[in-house]
XYZ file of C-alpha atoms in Angstrom:
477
model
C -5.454 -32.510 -10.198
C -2.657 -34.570 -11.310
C 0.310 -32.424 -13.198
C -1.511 -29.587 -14.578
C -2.418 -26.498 -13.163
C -6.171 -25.537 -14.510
C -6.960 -21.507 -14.234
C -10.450 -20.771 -15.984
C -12.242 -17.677 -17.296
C -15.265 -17.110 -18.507
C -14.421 -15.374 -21.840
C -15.375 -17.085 -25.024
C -13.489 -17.342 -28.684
C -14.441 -14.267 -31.302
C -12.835 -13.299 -34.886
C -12.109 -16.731 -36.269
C -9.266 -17.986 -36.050
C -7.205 -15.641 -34.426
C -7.710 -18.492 -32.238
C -7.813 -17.698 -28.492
C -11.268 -18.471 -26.897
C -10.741 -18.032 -23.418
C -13.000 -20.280 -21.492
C -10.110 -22.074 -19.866
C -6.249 -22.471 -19.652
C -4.192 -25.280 -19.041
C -0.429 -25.935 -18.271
C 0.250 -29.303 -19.760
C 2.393 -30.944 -17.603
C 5.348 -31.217 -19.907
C 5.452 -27.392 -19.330
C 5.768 -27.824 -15.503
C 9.353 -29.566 -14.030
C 8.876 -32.339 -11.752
C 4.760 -31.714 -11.049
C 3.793 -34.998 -11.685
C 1.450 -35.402 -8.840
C 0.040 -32.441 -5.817
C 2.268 -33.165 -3.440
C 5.409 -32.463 -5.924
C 3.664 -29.328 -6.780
C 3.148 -27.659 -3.696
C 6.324 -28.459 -3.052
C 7.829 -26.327 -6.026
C 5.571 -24.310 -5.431
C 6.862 -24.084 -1.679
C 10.327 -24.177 -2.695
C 9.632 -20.947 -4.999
C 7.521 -19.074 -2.902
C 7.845 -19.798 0.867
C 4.393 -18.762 1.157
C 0.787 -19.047 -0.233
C -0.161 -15.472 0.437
C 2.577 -14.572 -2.030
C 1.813 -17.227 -4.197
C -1.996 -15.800 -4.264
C -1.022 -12.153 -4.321
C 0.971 -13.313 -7.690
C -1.322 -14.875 -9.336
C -4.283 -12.398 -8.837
C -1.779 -9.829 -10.523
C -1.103 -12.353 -13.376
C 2.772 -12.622 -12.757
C 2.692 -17.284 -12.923
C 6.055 -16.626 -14.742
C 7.701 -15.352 -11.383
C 6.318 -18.908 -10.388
C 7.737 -20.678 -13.353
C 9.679 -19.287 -15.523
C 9.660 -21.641 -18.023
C 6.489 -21.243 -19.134
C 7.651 -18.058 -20.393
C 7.309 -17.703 -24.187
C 9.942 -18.374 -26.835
C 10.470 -14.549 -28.762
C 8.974 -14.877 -31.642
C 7.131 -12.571 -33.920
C 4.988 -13.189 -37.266
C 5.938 -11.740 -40.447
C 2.464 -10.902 -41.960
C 4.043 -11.045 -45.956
C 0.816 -11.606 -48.201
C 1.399 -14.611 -49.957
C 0.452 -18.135 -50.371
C 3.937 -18.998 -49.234
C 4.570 -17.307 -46.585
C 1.171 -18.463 -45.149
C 2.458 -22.166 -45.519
C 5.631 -21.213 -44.280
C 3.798 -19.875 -41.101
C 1.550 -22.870 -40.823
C 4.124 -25.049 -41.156
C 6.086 -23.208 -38.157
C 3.327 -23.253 -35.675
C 1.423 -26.516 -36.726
C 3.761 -28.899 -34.111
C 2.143 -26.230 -31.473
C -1.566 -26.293 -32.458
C -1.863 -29.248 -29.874
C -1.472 -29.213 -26.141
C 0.296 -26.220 -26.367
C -1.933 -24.210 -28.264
C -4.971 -25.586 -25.623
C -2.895 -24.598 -22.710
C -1.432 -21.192 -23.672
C -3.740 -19.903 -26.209
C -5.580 -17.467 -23.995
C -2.444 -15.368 -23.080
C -1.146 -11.897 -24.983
C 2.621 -11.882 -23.987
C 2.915 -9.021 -26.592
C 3.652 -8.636 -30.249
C 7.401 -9.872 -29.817
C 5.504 -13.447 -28.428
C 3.527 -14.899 -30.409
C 4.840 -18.700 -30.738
C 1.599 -19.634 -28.772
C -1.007 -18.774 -31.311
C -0.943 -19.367 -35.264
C -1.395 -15.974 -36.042
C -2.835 -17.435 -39.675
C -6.063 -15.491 -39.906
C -5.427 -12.265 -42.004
C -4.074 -15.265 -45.193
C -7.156 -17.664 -44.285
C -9.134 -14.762 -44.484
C -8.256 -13.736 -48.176
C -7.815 -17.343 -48.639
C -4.297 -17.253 -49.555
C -4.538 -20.551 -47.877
C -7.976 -22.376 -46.712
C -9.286 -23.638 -43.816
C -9.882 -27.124 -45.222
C -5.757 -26.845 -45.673
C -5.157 -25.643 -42.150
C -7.132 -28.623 -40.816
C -5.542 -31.183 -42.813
C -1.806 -30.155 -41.724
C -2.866 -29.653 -38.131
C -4.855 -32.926 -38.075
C -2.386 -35.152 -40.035
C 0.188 -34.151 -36.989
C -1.950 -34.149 -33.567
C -4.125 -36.261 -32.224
C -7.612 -34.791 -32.604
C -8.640 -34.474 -29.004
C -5.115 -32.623 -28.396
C -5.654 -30.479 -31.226
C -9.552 -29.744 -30.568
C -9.210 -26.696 -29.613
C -7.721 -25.707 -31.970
C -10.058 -26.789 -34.261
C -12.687 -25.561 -32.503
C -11.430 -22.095 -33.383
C -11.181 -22.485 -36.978
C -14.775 -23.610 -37.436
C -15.583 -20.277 -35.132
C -14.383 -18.565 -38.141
C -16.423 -20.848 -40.368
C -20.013 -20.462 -37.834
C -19.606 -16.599 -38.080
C -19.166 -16.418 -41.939
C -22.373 -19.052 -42.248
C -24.088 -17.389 -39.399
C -24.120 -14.259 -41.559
C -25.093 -15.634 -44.820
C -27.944 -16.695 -43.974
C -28.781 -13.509 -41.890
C -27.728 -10.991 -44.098
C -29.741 -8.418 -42.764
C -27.499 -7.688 -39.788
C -24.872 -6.449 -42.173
C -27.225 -4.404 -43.962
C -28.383 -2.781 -40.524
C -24.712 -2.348 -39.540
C -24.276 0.019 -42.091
C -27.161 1.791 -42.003
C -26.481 2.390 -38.154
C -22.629 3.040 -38.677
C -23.889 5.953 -40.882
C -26.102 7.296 -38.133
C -23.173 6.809 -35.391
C -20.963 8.812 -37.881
C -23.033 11.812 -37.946
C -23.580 12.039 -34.102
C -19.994 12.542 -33.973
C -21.037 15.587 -35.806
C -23.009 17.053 -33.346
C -22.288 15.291 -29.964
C -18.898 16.636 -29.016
C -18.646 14.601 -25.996
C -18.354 11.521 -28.304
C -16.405 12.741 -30.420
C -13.602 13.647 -27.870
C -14.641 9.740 -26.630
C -14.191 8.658 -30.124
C -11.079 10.310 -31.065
C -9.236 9.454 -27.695
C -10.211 6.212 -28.124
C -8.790 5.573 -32.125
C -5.841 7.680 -31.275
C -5.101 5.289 -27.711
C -5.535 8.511 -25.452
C -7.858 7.187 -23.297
C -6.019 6.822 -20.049
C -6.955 3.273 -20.041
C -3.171 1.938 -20.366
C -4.049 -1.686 -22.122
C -6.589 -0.299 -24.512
C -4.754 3.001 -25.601
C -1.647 0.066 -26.655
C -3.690 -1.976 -28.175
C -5.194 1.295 -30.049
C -1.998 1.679 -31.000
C -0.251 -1.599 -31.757
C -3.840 -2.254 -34.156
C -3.000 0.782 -36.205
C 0.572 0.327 -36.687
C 0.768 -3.958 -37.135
C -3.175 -4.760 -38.502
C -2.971 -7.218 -35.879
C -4.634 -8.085 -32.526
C -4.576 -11.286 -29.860
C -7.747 -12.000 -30.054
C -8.109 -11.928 -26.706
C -7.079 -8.257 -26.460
C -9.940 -7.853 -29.302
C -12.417 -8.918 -26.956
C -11.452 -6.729 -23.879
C -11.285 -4.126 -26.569
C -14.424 -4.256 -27.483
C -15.642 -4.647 -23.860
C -14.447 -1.553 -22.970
C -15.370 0.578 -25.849
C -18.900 -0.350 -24.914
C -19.185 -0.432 -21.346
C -16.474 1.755 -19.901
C -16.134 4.609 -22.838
C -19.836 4.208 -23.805
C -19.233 4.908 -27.464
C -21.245 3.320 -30.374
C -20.373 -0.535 -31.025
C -20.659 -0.121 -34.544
C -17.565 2.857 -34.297
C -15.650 0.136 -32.683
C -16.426 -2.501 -35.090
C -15.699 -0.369 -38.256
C -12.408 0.751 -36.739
C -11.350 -3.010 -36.176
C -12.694 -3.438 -39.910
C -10.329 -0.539 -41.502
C -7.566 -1.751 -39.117
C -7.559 -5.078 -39.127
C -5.100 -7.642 -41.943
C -7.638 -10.198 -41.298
C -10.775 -7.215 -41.220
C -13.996 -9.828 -42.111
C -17.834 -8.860 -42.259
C -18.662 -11.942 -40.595
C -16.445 -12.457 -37.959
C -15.655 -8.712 -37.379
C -19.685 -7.820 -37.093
C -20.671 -10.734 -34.871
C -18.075 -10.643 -32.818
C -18.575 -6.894 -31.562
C -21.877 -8.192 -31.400
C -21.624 -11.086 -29.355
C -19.585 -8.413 -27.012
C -22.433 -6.152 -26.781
C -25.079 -8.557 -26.568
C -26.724 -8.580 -29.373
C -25.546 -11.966 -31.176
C -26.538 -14.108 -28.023
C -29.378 -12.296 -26.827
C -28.490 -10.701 -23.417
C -25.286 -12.511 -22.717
C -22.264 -9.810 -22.959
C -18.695 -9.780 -21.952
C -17.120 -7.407 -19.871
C -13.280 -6.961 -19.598
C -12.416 -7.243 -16.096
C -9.023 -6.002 -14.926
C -7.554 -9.011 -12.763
C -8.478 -11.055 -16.027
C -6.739 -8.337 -18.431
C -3.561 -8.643 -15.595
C -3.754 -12.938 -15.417
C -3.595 -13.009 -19.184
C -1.005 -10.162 -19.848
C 0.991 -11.719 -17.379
C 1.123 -8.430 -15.526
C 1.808 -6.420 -18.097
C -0.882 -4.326 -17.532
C -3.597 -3.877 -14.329
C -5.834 -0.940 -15.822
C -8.053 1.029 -13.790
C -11.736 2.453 -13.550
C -12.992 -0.209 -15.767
C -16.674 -0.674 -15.767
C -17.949 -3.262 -12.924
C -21.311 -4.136 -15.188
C -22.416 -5.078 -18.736
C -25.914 -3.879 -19.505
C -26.815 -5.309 -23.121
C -27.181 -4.101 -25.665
C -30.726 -4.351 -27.670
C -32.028 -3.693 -30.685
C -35.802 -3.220 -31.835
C -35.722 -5.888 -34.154
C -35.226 -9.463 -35.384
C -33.158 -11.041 -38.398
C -34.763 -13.470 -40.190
C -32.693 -16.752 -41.404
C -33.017 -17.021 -44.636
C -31.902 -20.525 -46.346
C -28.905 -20.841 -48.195
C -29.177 -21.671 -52.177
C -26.069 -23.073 -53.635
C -24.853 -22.196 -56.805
C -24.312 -24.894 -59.038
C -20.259 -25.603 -60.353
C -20.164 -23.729 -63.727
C -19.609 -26.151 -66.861
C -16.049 -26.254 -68.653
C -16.214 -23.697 -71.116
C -13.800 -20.646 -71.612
C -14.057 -18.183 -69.045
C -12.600 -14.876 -67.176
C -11.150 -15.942 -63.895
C -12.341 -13.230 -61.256
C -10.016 -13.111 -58.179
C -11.174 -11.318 -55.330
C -9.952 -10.265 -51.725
C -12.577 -13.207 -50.248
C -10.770 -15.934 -51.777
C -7.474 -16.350 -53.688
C -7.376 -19.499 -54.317
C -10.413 -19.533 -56.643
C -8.340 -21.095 -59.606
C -8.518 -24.880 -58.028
C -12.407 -24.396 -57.922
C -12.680 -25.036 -62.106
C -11.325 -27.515 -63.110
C -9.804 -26.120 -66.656
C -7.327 -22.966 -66.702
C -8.682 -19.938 -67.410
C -9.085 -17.850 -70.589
C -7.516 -14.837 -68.278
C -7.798 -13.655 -65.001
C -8.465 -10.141 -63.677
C -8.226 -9.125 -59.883
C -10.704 -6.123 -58.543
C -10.584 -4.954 -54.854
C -13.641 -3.818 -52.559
C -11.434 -3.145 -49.457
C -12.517 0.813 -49.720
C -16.126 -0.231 -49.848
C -15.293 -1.892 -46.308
C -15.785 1.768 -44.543
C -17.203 5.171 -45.404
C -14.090 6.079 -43.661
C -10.141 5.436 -44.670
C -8.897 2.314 -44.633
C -5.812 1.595 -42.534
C -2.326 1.585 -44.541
C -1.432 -2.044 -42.840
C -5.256 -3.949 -43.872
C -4.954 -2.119 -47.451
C -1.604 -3.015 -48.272
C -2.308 -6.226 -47.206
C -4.897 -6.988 -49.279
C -3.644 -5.448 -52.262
C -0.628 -7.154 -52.006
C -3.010 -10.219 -51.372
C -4.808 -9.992 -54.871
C -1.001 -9.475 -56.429
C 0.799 -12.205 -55.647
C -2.328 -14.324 -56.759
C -1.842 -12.977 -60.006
C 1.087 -13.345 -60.599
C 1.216 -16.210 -62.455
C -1.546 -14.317 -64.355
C 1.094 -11.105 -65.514
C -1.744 -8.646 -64.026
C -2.145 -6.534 -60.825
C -5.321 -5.633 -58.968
C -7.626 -2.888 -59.844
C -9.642 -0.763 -58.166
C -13.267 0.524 -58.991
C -16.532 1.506 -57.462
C -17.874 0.128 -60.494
C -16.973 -3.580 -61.334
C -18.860 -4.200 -64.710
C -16.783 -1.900 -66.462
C -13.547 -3.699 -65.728
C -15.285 -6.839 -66.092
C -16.947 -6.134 -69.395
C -13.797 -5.051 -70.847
C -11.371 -8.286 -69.647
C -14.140 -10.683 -71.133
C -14.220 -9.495 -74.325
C -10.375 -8.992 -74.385
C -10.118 -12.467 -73.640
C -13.061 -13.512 -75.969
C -14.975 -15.482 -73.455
C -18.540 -14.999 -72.367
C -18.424 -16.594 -68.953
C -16.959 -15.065 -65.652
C -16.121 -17.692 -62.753
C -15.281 -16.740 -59.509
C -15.306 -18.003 -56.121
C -18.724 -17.659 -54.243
C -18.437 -13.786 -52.444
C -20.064 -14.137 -49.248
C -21.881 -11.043 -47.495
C -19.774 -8.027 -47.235
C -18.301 -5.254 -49.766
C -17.236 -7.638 -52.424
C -20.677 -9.282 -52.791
C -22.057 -5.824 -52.781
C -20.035 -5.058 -55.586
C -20.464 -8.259 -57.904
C -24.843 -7.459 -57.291
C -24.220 -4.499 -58.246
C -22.169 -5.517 -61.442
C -24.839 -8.518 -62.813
C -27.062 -7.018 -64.472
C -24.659 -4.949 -66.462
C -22.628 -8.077 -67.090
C -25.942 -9.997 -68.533
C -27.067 -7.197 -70.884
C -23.196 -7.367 -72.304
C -23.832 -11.161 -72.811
C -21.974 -12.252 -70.175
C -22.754 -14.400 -67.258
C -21.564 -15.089 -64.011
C -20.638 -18.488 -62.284
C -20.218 -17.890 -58.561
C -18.804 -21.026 -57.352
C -19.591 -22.325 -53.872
C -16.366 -24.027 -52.092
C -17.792 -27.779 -51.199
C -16.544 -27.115 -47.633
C -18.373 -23.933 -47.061
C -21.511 -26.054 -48.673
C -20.904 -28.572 -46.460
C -20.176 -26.245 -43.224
C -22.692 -23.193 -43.452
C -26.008 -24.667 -43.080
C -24.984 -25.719 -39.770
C -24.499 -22.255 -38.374
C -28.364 -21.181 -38.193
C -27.922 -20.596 -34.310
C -25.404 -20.623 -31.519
C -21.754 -22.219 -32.195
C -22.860 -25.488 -30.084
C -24.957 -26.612 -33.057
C -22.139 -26.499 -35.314
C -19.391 -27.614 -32.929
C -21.488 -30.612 -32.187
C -21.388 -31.770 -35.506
C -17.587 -31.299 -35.890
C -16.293 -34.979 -36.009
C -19.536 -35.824 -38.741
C -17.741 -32.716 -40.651
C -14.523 -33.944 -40.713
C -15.038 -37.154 -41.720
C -17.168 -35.898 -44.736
C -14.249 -33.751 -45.437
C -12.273 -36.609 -45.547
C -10.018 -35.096 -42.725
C -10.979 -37.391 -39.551
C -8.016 -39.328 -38.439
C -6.734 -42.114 -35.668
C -5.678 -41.623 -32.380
C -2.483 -41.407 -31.996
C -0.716 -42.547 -28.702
């Protein structure tokens, strides 16, 4: 293996693009002094160790930065600010690293102080503060695609889990309906509910997952690695109700998503590839912590998870692009930048948020402010601020006829609280004489109907995507 050191795993990419699917890591040889070839890298290695047993003893504890130093990462923390700026200004900073370096470091949590090895750019692609279509085209105008492919790879997981779910919209449906009945066994299982409350609270015992417990509730951020061993051992070592887990990510979490959040905890469990789980092991949790932590009396097996039914796909139908008449711009927290999808200004715009309608418990201070603050600075050109209401046709109602249009246009809300919401609201809105244009992004269009299985049959179809997207580019040396 000439200049690069390969170490593999056999954990797989979840929750978009928070970017780190783990099925290998590689240290490009730029990142390695003077390992151009095996016999210069044993003897570094020789000249570092002195031995192979310590070498191996190292490694299986995760410690490669006693090996090489210099592979440890830059400080560097993200400053999750929710605007359309600062999520080009963050883009921008990482996009000379979502090549080779993203590929070979991407799998590694060096902490929340160290975070120069992933983008971090989920919880504004997310809201939409800034699209996927525009994360592609900076990353792709500046890498080489096979350098950057991972990286790519991971934003299209994002794009396969919120397809995936649109046309299976069922499994949301059930997820509530079971998260209701998980919620009132905490009521009379006290076991669980001890479980349960050690668990949110990061008194488990279980040193990794009580900090992550921790460091979710206080920053609304996760690796997404760390999501995934998470999850793992909520299931199979605490043995507490996935859908607990996933609605405590949801409340948590600045980049919280139906899609991604669901089918993830899913895939975890089971459930989303039928029979295939993951389980966190600790010399993997060690190896990609670099030591940081080595927990103990983690569960040695993964049973999965089943359920006693199927989820039908059902096709997608896509809404035709509204003609230009006046109209009631309607921004919500699925997609902010709804305002380039028309292609005249609007009448007025008005801002309503579902992010209570995400739980039947609290939202988290960090995930609501963020999307608040989301919905704000995207109307701000607009002199308004978001609202807040079980009800949406009221609101809505009202801002039409203030702005004497009869026409509402907003982005297409795909399945989750918002849609719920805007369902809810139609029929009101069309006995007021109004109707509603849910627009369909061309890239979503494009993307979704390719997500009716596993990820393969999207990820297959990748470079045909990009060059429809107009995105595909030449090699560059």
């Amino acid at each position: 293996m000439r200049g690069r050191l390969k170490i593999k795993s056999n954990s797989t990419c979840l929750w978009g693009t928070n970017d780190e699917d783990a099925e290998e890591s590689r240290f490009a040889p730029e990142n390695l002094p003077d390992l151009q070839a095996p016999v210069h890298l044993a003897q570094e290695m020789g000249k570092r160790l002195g031995s192979s047993e310590i070498l191996l003893k190292k490694m299986q504890v995760g410690r490669m930065t006693e090996i090489f130093p210099e592979i440890v990462e830059a400080k560097e923390t993200i400053s999750f600010k929710p605007t359309r700026t600062n999520g080009l200004k963050r883009l921008k900073q990482f996009v000379g690293r979502a090549g080779r370096h993203y590929a070979g470091k991407r799998n590694y949590d060096f902490g929340t102080d160290q975070r120069s090895n992933v983008s971090g750019l989920s919880p504004w692609v997310r809201h939409r503060l800034i699209t996927e279509q525009e994360v592609l085209a900076t990353v792709l105008a500046s890498h080489n695609p096979d350098a950057a492919e991972k990286f790519v790879q991971e934003v299209f997981w994002r794009t396969y889990f919120k397809g995936w779910l649109e046309q299976r919209p069922s499994v949301w449906a059930h997820y509530q309906r079971d998260l209701l009945s998980a919620l009132e066994r905490l009521k009379s299982d006290q076991g669980l509910e001890i479980r349960f409350n050690d668990a949110v609270n990061g008194n488990t015992g279980i040193d990794c997952f009580d900090h992550w417990a921790r460091e979710l509730v206080t920053t609304g951020y996760l690796h997404n690695h760390a999501r995934m061993w998470f999850a793992s051992i909520w299931i199979f070592t605490l043995h507490i109700p996935w859908h607990l887990g996933a609605d405590f990510f949801l409340r948590h979490l600045l980049d919280g998503d139906p899609a991604s959040n669901t089918l993830s905890w899913r895939w975890v469990g089971g459930l989303h590839t039928k029979g295939k789980t993951y389980l966190a092991r600790p010399d993997n949790i060690a190896k990609y912590t670099q030591g940081r932590f080595q927990p103990k009396g983690l569960a040695k097996f993964a049973k999965p998870l089943t359920e006693p039914l199927d989820h039908p796909l059902i096709p997608l139908s896509i809404p035709l692009i509204p003609a230009d008449s006046p109209y009631l711009l309607l921004l919500t927290e699925d997609d902010l930048s709804s305002d380039c999808l028309v292609r005249t200004s609007p009448a007025a715009a008005i801002g309503l948020l579902a992010t209570h309608g995400r739980s039947p418990n609290p939202m988290g201070d960090a995930a609501k402010d963020f999307a608040k603050g989301a919905i704000n600075s995207a109307l701000e050109p607009y002199g308004k601020l978001a609202q807040s209401a079980e009800d949406w046709s009221g609101p809505l109602i009202k801002a039409a006829r203030n702005a004497g249009v009869t026409t509402i246009a907003t982005a297409y809300t795909p399945v989750g609280p918002t849609r719920s919401r805007l369902d809810r609201a139609e029929p009101f809105l069309r006995d007021a004489g109004l109707s509603l244009n849910r627009i369909l992004r061309p890239y979503d269009a494009l993307t979704w109907p390719h997500a009716r299985a596993g990820f393969f049959g999207l990820r297959k179809k990748i470079p045909s995507l990009l060059s429809q997207l107009n995105l595909a580019t030449q090699p560059r040396p």
